[in-house]
Every structure is written in structure tokens, then in C-alpha cells.
mmCIF file of C-alpha atoms in Angstrom:
data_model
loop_
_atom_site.group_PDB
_atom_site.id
_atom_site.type_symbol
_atom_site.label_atom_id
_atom_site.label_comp_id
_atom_site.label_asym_id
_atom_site.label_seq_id
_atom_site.Cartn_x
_atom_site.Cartn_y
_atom_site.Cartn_z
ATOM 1 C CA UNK A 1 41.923 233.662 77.749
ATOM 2 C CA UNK A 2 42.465 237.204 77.670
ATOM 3 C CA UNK A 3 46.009 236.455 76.153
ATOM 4 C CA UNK A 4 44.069 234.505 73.272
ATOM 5 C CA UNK A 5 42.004 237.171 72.701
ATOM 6 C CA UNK A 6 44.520 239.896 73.013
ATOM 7 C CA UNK A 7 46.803 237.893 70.104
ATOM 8 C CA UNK A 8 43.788 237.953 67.733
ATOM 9 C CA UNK A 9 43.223 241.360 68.040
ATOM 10 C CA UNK A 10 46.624 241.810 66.989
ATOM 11 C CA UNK A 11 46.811 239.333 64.199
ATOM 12 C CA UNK A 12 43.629 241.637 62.967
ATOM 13 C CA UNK A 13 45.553 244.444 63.189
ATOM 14 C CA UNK A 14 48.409 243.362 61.595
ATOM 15 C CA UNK A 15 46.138 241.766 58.583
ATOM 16 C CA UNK A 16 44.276 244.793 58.010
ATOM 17 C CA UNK A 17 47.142 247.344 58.147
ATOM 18 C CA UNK A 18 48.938 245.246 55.701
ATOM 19 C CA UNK A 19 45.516 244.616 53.290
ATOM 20 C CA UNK A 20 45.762 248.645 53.742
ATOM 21 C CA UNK A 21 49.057 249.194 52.808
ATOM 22 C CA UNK A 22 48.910 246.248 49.711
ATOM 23 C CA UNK A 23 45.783 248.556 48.463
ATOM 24 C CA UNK A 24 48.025 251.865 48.450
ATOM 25 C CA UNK A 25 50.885 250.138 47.137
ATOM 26 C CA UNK A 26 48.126 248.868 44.174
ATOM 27 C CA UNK A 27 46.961 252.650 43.564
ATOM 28 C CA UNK A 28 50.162 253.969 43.688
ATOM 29 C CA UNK A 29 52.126 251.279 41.459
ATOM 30 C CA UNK A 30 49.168 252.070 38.598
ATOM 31 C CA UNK A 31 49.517 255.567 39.071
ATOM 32 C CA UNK A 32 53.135 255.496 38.654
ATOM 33 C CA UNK A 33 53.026 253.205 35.569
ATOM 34 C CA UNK A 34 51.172 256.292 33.765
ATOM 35 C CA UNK A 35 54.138 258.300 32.220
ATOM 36 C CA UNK A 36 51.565 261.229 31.034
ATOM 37 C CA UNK A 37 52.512 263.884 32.692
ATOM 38 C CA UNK A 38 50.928 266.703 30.586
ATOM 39 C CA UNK A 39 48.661 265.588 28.356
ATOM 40 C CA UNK A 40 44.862 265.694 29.025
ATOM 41 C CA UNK A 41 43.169 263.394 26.413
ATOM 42 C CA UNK A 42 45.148 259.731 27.105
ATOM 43 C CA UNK A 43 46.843 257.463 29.521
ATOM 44 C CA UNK A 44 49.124 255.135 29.956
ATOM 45 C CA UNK A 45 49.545 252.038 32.009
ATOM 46 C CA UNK A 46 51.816 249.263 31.774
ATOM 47 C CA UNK A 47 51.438 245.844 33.132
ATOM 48 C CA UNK A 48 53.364 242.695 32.676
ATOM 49 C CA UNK A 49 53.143 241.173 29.079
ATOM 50 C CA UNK A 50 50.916 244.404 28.066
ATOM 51 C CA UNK A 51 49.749 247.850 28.450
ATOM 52 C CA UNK A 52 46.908 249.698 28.326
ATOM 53 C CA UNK A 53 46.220 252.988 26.325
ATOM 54 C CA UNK A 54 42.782 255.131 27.123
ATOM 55 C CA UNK A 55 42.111 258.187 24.825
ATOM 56 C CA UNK A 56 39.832 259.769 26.931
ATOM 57 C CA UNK A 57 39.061 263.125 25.104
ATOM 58 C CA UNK A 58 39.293 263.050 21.431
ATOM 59 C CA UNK A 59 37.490 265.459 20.418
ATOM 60 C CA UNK A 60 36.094 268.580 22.276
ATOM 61 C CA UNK A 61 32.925 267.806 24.453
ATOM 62 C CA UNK A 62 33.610 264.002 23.736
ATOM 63 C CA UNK A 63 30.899 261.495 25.215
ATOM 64 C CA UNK A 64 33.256 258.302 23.776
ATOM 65 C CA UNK A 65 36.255 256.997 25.158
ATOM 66 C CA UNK A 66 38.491 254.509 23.314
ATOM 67 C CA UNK A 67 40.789 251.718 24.778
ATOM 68 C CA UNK A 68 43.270 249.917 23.493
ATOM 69 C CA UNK A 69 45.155 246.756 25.057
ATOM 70 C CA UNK A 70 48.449 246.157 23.926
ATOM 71 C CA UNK A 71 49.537 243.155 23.635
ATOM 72 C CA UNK A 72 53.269 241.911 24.024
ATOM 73 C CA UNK A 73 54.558 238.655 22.690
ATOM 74 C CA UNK A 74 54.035 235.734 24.661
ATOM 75 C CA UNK A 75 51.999 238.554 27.283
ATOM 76 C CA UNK A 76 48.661 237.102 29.081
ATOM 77 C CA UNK A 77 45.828 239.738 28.512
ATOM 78 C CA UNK A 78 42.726 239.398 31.304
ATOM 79 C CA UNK A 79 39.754 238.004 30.219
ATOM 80 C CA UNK A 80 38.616 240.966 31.519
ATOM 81 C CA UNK A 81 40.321 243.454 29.146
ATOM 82 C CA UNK A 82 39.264 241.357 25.738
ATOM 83 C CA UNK A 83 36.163 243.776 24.908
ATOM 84 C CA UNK A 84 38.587 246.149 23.983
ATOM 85 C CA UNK A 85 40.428 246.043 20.758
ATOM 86 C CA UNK A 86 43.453 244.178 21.807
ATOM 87 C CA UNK A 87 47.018 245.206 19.222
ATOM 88 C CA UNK A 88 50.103 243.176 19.310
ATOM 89 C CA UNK A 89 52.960 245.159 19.503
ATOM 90 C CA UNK A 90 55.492 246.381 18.206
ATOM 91 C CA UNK A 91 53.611 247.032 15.176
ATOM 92 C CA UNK A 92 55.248 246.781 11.986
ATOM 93 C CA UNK A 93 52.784 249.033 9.657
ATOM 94 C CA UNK A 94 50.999 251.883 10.091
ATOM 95 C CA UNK A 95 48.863 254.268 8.173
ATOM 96 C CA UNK A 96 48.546 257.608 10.049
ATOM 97 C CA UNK A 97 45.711 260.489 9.007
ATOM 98 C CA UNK A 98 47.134 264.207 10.367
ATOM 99 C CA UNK A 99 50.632 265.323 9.194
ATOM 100 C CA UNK A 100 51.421 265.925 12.961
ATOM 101 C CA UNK A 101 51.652 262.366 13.319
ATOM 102 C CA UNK A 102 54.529 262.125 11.199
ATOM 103 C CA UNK A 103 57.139 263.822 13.159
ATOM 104 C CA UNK A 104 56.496 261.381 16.167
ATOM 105 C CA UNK A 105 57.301 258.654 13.414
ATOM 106 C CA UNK A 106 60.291 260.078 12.315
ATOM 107 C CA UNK A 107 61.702 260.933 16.619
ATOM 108 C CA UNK A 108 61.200 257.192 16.876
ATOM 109 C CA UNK A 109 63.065 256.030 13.558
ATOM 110 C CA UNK A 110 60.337 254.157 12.693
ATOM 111 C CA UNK A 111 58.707 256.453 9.413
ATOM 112 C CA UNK A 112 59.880 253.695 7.309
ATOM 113 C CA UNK A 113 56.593 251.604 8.411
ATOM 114 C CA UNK A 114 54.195 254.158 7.196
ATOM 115 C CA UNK A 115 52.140 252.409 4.367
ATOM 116 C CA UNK A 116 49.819 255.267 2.961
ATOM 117 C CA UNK A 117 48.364 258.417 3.792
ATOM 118 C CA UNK A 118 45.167 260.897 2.713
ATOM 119 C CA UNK A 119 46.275 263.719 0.559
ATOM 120 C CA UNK A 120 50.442 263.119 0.261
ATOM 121 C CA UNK A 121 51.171 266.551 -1.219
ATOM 122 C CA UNK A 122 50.516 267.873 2.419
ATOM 123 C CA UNK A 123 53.565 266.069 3.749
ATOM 124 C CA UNK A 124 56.577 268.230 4.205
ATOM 125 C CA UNK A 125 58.779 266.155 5.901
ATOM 126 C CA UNK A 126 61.850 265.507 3.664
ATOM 127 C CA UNK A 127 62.371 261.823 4.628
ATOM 128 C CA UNK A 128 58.742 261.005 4.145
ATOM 129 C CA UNK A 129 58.952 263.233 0.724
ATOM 130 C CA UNK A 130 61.676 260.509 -0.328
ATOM 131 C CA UNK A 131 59.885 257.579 0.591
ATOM 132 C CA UNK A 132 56.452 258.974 -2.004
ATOM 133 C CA UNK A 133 59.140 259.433 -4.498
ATOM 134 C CA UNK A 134 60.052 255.968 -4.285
ATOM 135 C CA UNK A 135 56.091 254.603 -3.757
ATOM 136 C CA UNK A 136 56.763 253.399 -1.170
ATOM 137 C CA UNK A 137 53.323 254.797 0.445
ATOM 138 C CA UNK A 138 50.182 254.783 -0.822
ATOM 139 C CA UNK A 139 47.387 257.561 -1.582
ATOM 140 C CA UNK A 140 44.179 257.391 0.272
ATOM 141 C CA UNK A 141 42.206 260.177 -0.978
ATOM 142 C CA UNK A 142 41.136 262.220 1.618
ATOM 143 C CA UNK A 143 40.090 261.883 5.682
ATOM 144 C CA UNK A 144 36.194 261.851 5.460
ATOM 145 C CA UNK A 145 36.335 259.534 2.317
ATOM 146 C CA UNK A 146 39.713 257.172 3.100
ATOM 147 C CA UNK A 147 40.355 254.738 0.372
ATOM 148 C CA UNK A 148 38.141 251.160 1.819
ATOM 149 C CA UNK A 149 40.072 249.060 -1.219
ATOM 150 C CA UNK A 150 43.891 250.094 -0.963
ATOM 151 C CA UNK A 151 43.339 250.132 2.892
ATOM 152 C CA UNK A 152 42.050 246.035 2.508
ATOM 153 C CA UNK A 153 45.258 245.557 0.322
ATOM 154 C CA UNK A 154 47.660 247.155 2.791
ATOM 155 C CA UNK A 155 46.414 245.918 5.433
ATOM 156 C CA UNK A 156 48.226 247.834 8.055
ATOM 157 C CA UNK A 157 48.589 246.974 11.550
ATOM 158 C CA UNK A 158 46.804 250.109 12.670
ATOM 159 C CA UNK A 159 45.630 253.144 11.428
ATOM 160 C CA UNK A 160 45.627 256.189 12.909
ATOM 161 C CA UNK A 161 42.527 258.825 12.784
ATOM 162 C CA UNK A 162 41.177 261.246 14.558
ATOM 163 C CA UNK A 163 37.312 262.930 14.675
ATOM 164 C CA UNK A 164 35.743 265.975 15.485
ATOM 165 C CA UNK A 165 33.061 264.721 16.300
ATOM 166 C CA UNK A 166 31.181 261.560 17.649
ATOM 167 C CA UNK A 167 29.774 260.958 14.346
ATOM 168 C CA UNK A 168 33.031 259.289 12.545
ATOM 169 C CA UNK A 169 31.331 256.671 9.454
ATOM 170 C CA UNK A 170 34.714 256.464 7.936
ATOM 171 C CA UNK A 171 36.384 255.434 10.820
ATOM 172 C CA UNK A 172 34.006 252.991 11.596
ATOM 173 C CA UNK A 173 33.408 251.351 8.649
ATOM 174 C CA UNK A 174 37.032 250.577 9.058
ATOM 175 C CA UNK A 175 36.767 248.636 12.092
ATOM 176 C CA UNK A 176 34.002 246.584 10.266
ATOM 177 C CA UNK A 177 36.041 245.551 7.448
ATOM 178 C CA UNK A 178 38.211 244.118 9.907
ATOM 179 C CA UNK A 179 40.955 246.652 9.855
ATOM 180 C CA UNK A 180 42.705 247.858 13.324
ATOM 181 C CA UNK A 181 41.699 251.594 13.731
ATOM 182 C CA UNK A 182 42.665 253.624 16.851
ATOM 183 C CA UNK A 183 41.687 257.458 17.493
ATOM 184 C CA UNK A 184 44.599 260.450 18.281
ATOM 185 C CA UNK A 185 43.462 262.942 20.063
ATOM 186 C CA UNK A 186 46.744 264.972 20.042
ATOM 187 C CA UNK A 187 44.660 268.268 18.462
ATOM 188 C CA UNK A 188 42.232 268.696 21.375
ATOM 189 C CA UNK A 189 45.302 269.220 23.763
ATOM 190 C CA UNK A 190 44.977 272.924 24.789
ATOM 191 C CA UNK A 191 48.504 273.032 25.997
ATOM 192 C CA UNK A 192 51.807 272.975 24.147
ATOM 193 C CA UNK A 193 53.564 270.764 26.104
ATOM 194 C CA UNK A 194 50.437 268.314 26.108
ATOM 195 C CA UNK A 195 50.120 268.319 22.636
ATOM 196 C CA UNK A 196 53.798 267.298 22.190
ATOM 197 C CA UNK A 197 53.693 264.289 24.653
ATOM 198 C CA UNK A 198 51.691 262.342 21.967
ATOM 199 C CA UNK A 199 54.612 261.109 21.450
ATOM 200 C CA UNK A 200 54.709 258.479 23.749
ATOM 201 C CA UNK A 201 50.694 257.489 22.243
ATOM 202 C CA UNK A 202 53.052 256.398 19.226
ATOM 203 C CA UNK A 203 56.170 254.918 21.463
ATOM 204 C CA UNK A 204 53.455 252.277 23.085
ATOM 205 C CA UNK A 205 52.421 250.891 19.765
ATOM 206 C CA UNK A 206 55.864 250.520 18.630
ATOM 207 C CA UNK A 207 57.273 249.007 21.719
ATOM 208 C CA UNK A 208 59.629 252.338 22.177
ATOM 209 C CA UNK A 209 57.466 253.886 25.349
ATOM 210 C CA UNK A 210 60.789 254.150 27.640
ATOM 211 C CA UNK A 211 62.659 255.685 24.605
ATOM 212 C CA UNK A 212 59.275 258.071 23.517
ATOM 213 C CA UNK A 213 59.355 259.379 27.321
ATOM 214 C CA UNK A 214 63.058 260.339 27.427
ATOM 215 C CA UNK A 215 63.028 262.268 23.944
ATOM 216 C CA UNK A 216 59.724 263.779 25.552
ATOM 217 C CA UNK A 217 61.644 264.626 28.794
ATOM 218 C CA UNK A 218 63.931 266.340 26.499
ATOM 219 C CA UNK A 219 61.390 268.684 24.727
ATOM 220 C CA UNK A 220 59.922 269.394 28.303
ATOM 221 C CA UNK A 221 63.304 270.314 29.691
ATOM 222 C CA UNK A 222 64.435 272.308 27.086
ATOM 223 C CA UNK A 223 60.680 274.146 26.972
ATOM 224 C CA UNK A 224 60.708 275.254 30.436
ATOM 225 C CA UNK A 225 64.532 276.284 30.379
ATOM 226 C CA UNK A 226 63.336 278.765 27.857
ATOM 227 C CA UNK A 227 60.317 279.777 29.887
ATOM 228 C CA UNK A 228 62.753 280.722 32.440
ATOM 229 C CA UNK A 229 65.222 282.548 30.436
ATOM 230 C CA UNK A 230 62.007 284.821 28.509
ATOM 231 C CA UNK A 231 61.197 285.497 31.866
ATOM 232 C CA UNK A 232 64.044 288.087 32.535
ATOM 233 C CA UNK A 233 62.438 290.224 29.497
ATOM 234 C CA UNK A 234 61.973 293.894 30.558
ATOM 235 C CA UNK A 235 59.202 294.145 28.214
ATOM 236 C CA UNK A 236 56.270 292.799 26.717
ATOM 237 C CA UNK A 237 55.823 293.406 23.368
ATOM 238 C CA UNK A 238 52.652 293.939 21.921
ATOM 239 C CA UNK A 239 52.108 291.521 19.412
ATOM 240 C CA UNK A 240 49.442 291.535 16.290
ATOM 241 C CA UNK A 241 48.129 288.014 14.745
ATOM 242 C CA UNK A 242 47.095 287.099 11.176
ATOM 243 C CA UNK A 243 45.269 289.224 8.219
ATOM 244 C CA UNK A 244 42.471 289.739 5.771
ATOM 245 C CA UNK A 245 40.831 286.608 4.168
ATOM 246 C CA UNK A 246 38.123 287.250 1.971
ATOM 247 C CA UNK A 247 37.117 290.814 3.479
ATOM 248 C CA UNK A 248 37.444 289.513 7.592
ATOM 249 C CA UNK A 249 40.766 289.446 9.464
ATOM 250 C CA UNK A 250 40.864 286.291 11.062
ATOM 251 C CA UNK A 251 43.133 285.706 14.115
ATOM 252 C CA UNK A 252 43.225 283.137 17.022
ATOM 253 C CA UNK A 253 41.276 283.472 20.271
ATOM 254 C CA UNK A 254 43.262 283.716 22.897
ATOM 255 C CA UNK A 255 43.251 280.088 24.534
ATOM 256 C CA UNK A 256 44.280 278.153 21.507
ATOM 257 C CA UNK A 257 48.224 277.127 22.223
ATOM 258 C CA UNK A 258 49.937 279.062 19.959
ATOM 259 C CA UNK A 259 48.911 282.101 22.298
ATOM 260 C CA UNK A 260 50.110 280.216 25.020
ATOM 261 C CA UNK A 261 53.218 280.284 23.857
ATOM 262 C CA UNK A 262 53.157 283.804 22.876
ATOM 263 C CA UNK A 263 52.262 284.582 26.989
ATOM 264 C CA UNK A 264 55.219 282.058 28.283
ATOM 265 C CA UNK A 265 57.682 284.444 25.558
ATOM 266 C CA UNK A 266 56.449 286.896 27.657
ATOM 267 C CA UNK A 267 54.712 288.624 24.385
ATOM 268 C CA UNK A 268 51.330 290.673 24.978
ATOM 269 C CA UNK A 269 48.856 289.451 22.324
ATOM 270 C CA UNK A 270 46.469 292.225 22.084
ATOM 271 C CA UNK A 271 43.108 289.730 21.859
ATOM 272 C CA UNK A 272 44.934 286.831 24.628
ATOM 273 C CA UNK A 273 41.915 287.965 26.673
ATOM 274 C CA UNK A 274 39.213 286.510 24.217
ATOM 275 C CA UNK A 275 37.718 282.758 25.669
ATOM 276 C CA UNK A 276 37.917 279.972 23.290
ATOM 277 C CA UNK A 277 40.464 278.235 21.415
ATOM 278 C CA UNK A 278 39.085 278.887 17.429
ATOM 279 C CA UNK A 279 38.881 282.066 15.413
ATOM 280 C CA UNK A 280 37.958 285.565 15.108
ATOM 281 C CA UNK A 281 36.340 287.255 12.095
ATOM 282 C CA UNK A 282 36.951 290.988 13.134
ATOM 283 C CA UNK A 283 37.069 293.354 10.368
ATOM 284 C CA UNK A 284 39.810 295.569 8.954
ATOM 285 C CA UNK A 285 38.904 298.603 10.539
ATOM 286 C CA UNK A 286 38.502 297.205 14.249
ATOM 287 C CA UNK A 287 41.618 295.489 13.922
ATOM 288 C CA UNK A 288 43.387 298.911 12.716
ATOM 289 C CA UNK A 289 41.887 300.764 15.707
ATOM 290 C CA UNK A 290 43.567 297.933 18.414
ATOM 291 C CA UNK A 291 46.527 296.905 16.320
ATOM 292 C CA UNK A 292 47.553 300.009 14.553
ATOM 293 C CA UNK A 293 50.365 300.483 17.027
ATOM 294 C CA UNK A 294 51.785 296.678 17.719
ATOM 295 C CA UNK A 295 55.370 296.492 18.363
ATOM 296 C CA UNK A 296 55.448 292.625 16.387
ATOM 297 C CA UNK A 297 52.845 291.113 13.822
ATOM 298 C CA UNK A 298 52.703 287.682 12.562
ATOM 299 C CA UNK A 299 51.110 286.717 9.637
ATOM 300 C CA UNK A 300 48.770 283.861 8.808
ATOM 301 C CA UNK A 301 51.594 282.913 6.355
ATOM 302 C CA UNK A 302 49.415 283.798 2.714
ATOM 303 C CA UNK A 303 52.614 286.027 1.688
ATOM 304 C CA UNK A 304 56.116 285.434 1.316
ATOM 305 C CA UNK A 305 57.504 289.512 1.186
ATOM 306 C CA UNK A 306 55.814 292.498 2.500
ATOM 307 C CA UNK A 307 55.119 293.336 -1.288
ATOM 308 C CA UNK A 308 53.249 291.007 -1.918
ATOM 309 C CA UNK A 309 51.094 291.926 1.589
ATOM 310 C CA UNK A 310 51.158 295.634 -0.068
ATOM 311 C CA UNK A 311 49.739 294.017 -3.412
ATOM 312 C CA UNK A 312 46.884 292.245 -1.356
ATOM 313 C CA UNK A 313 45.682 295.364 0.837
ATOM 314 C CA UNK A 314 47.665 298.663 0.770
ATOM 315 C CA UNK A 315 45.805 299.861 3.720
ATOM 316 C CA UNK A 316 48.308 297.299 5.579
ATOM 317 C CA UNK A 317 50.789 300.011 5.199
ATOM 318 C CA UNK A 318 49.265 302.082 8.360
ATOM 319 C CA UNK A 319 50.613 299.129 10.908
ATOM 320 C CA UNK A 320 53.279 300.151 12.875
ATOM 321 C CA UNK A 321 54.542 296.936 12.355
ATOM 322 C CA UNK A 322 54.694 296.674 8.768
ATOM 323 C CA UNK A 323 56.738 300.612 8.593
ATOM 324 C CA UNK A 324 59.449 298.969 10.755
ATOM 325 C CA UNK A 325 59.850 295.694 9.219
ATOM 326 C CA UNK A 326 58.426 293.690 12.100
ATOM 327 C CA UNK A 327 56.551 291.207 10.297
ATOM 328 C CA UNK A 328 57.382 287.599 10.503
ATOM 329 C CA UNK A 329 55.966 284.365 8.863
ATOM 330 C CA UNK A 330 56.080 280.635 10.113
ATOM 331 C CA UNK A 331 55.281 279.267 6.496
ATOM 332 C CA UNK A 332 58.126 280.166 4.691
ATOM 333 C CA UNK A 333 59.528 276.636 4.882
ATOM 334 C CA UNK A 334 57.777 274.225 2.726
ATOM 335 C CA UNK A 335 58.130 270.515 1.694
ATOM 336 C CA UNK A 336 58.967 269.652 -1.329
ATOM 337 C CA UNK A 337 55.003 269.505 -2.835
ATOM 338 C CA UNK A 338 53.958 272.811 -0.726
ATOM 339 C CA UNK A 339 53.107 271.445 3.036
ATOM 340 C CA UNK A 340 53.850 273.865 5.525
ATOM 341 C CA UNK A 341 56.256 272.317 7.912
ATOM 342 C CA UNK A 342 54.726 274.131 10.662
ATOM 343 C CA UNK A 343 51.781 272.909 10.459
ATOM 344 C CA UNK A 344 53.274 269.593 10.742
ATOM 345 C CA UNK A 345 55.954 269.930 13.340
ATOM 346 C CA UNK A 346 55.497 272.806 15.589
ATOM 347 C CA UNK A 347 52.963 270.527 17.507
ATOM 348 C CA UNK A 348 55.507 268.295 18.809
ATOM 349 C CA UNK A 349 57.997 270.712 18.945
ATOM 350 C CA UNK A 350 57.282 273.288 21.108
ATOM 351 C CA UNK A 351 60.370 273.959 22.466
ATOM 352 C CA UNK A 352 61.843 274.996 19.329
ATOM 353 C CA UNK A 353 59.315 277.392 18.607
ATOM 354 C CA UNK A 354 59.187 278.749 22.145
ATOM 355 C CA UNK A 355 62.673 279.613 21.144
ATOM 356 C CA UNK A 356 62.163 281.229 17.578
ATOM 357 C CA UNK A 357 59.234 283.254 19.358
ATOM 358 C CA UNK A 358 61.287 284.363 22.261
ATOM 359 C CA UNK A 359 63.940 285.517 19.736
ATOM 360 C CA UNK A 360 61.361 287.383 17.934
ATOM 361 C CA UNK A 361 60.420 288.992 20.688
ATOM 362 C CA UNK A 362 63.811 289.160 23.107
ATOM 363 C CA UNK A 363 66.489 289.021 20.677
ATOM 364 C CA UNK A 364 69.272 289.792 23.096
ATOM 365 C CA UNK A 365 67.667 287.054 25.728
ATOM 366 C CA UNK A 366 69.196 284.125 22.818
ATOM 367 C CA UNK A 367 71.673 285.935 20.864
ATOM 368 C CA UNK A 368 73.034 283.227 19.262
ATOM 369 C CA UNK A 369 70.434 281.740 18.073
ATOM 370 C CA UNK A 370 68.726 281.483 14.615
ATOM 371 C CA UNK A 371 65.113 281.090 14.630
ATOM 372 C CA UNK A 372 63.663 277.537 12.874
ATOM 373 C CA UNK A 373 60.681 278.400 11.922
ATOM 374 C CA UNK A 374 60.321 282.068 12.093
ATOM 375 C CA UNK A 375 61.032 284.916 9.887
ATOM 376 C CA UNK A 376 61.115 288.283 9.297
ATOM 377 C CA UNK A 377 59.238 288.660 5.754
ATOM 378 C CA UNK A 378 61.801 290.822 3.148
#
């Protein structure tokens, strides 16, 4: 008897230890099946015949959350998971709403499926430039008023927007005519690194996840070799941000990510200790009194010479900055109809202008290099 009892003891032992062990193995096999390593906003989880995509903070302060199941051919989705909007994949249109969204198009090879876009004369990337020029894309007016009819007629497999708010009418009006919208949150990343791996938001819907992660990989890699190499700089340059618009000097606060990058360059951004990642509105003189004496400044990219800065505001003369030719520009290099291609790569690029920052401020840390899309204004 006391055998018996002695053998179901262990058998209970046994059971639970293994029910244990099948649990971990659960949580761990779903936490490994989300690739995001950096970003804050979304996730990633793969199953068999489909994966699911949360954006969990789209916008700052965001009370919504957004899921999307997709769907692989022949794949079984749960009944479970059929509230949510559920997207076949690979997709084989798309109409996307930021310029930042293009680059991730063109890293997969897939910017050939892009249908139409708000506002083209923003675009500067020269591949997309060539596909306008043949009409091959469509024009749909602008982001708070998208075009309802051409959208009906395209009818892309998904389009891409993004809010500010939880107030979105366009976006949702969308959804009621049918149409398959889903919501990027790339933006509200406060990192550089986590705005870049976005990427892999756009490798799910186009089947390319594994290949989205290594190119990712790649930009990581590359990023934090540079972090490493800025960090045998001797100095920390003092470094001055934008100019006068409309009688205020505007300039970032100093959590936005573009500071973040000037910190990892080992740069010393002379307002990095303000909270918040929008703007100041300082004026003239109180920048003159802090910034008068900044080894570096970089402009908000309104001129193309320091002329034409003289022209604007001659009082721009008393910068250190400006008397020894230390003022660059990241807007020099336009598409063909005027976008800034800043604007619309540096976001998923990071590591490249990590690099053009660190040669700004290091020179002799990358001395062969030649900055992408930094330079010093003539």
C-alpha cells in the first residue's frame, strides 16, 4: 500500500514538473518569436501559418492599441484572433502616408508595389521619383483629407497611416469603406535605433520578416561599432542647434533622437538637459548669451551658404561658429521636386548619420570617410 501510494506521488510529481516546464517552454517560445529588440511601440510574434503584429504606442499618451493578424496562405487563424483585422500576406499593394516609410520599401525591394501617396512632391527618393514620372502612383491629396475615391479605385492591400492623436476620422472612414488600414507608429520611437527597426513592421506584411531582421541587424551593428569608436574622442564639442524663424530661434529639446545621437558622437549640445522631445522658442538674444561660443552649429537647413544666413540676420555673424566656418546643414540633398532626403531617410538610417555626425565632430576618429548627409555650408 505504501508502495501504491508512494508511485502516485511520484507520477504527480513528474506530471506537474513537466506541466511546469511545458508552461516555460510556452512563455519562452512566444517571447523568442518577438524579433523587436529596440523598438517600444510594436511586436512581433510568429506562429505557424501566421503572425501577429501589436502597435502598442502610436502616438504619445496613446489609450488605443491596434492588432493585426497576418495571415499566410493555406495558414489556420484561431477563432480567437478573428476580431482583429486579419491581412493575407505577402501583400502585393500598398499605399504608405509618411516619407519615412519609403526607405523601408525600397531595403526590401519591394517600392515597386506602392500605389499612391499624399503630397508626391515630398518624396525624395530617386527610385520612387522615377516611378511618379512614369504614373505609376497616384496623388492623394494630403494626410488629414486622403483621397476616399482614388483610394476605392486602387484598392490597395493596405494602407499605411499614422495619428497623433486618438481622434483619426480619416483613417477611420477608411476602414468603413472597406479598405485595409493599419497604423505606424515608427515617429513616437524616442530612440534611434527603435525608430529604425520599423523595418521589420514592413518585412511582416511582405512576407520578408527574416530578411527585414538581418538588414536591421546590420544597421544595429554598424550603429554601435560607431558608438564605440566616438567613444575614444578626447573632447566634447559644444554643439549649437537650429536658427531664427519668424523672430524665435527654434531648436530641439533635448530628448528628441536626433540629440541622442549628438550624446552617443560624444557632442555636448548646450540645451541636451531640457525634458521633452519637441521644440524650443528661445529668442535671439538668449540663444547668443549660451551659444555665442559653440565649437559646431547645425542649422535647421533654411540656407544653403553662410551668405545667404548673413542675408537673413547679420547679427549671426557674432557665433563663434559661423567666424570659423563650422556650420553644417543636413538639407542640402534634395529629391528631384524639393523633399529633403533627411527627413525621409535618416530615420531608418541611423547608423549612417551617427557616422556623418561623428565626423563632424571627430574628424580624425573616421578619416576616410565622407559624410552622407552632412555638410559644411560654403
Amino acid at each position: 500500500m505504501k508502495l501504491c501510494v508512494r508511485c502516485v506521488v511520484w507520477v504527480l510529481l513528474i506530471l506537474v514538473t513537466v506541466g511546469c516546464k511545458k508552461n516555460v517552454a510556452t512563455k519562452r517560445q512566444l517571447v523568442a518569436a518577438n524579433e523587436v529588440r529596440y523598438a517600444k511601440g510594436f511586436s512581433i510574434v510568429q506562429h505557424t501559418g501566421y503572425m501577429v503584429v501589436r502597435v502598442t504606442n502610436p502616438w504619445p499618451n496613446a489609450s488605443q492599441q491596434f492588432t493585426y493578424v497576418l495571415q499566410n496562405k493555406n495558414g489556420m487563424v484561431p477563432d480567437s484572433l478573428r476580431k482583429f483585422p486579419v491581412i493575407p500576406v505577402p501583400i502585393k499593394s500598398i499605399v504608405v502616408t509618411s516619407t519615412t516609410h519609403i526607405p523601408s520599401l525600397e531595403m526590401l525591394g519591394v517600392e515597386k508595389t506602392l500605389v499612391g501617396f499624399p503630397n508626391l512632391k515630398y518624396i525624395s527618393s530617386e527610385k520612387v521619383c522615377n516611378l511618379i514620372a512614369k504614373g505609376a502612383l497616384k496623388e492623394l491629396g494630403s494626410n488629414k483629407a486622403l483621397n476616399t475615391e482614388v483610394l476605392l479605385n486602387l484598392q490597395p492591400d493596405v494602407i499605411v497611416g499614422y495619428g497623433i492623436d486618438n481622434n483619426n476620422p480619416t483613417l477611420d472612414n477608411l476602414e468603413k469603406s472597406g479598405l485595409k488600414v493599419v497604423v505606424n507608429g515608427d515617429w513616437n520611437e524616442e530612440t534611434p535605433l527603435g525608430k529604425a527597426e520599423w523595418l521589420k513592421f514592413f518585412g511582416a506584411f511582405y512576407g520578408q520578416l527574416d530578411r527585414a531582421t538581418a538588414l536591421f541587424n546590420t544597421i544595429a551593428k554598424d550603429y554601435e561599432n560607431t558608438v564605440q569608436i566616438a567613444k575614444r574622442a578626447n573632447k566634447t564639442p559644444t554643439i549649437l542647434l537650429g536658427d531664427v524663424f519668424e523672430d524665435k530661434w527654434y531648436l530641439p529639446k533635448g530628448s528628441s533622437w536626433g540629440c541622442q545621437l549628438l550624446k552617443e558622437a560624444q557632442g555636448n549640445y548646450l540645451w541636451a538637459d531640457t525634458k521633452g522631445t519637441g521644440s524650443l522658442a528661445l529668442s535671439f538674444e538668449t540663444v547668443l548669451e549660451k551659444g555665442q561660443n559653440a565649437a559646431v552649429w547645425i542649422t535647421s537647413g533654411q540656407y544653403n551658404s553662410l551668405a545667404a544666413m548673413l542675408a537673413s540676420n547679420p547679427h549671426y555673424s557674432q557665433f563663434a561658429a559661423f567666424k570659423n566656418k563650422r556650420v553644417y546643414s543636413f538639407c542640402i540633398k534634395k529629391g528631384k521636386t524639393g523633399g529633403v532626403l533627411y527627413y525621409e531617410l535618416a530615420p531608418n538610417r541611423p547608423d549612417i548619420v551617427l557616422k556623418d555626425i561623428v565626423k563632424v565632430l571627430h574628424p580624425e576618429l573616421l578619416p576616410l570617410y565622407k559624410p552622407f548627409f552632412f555638410e559644411a555650408l560654403p
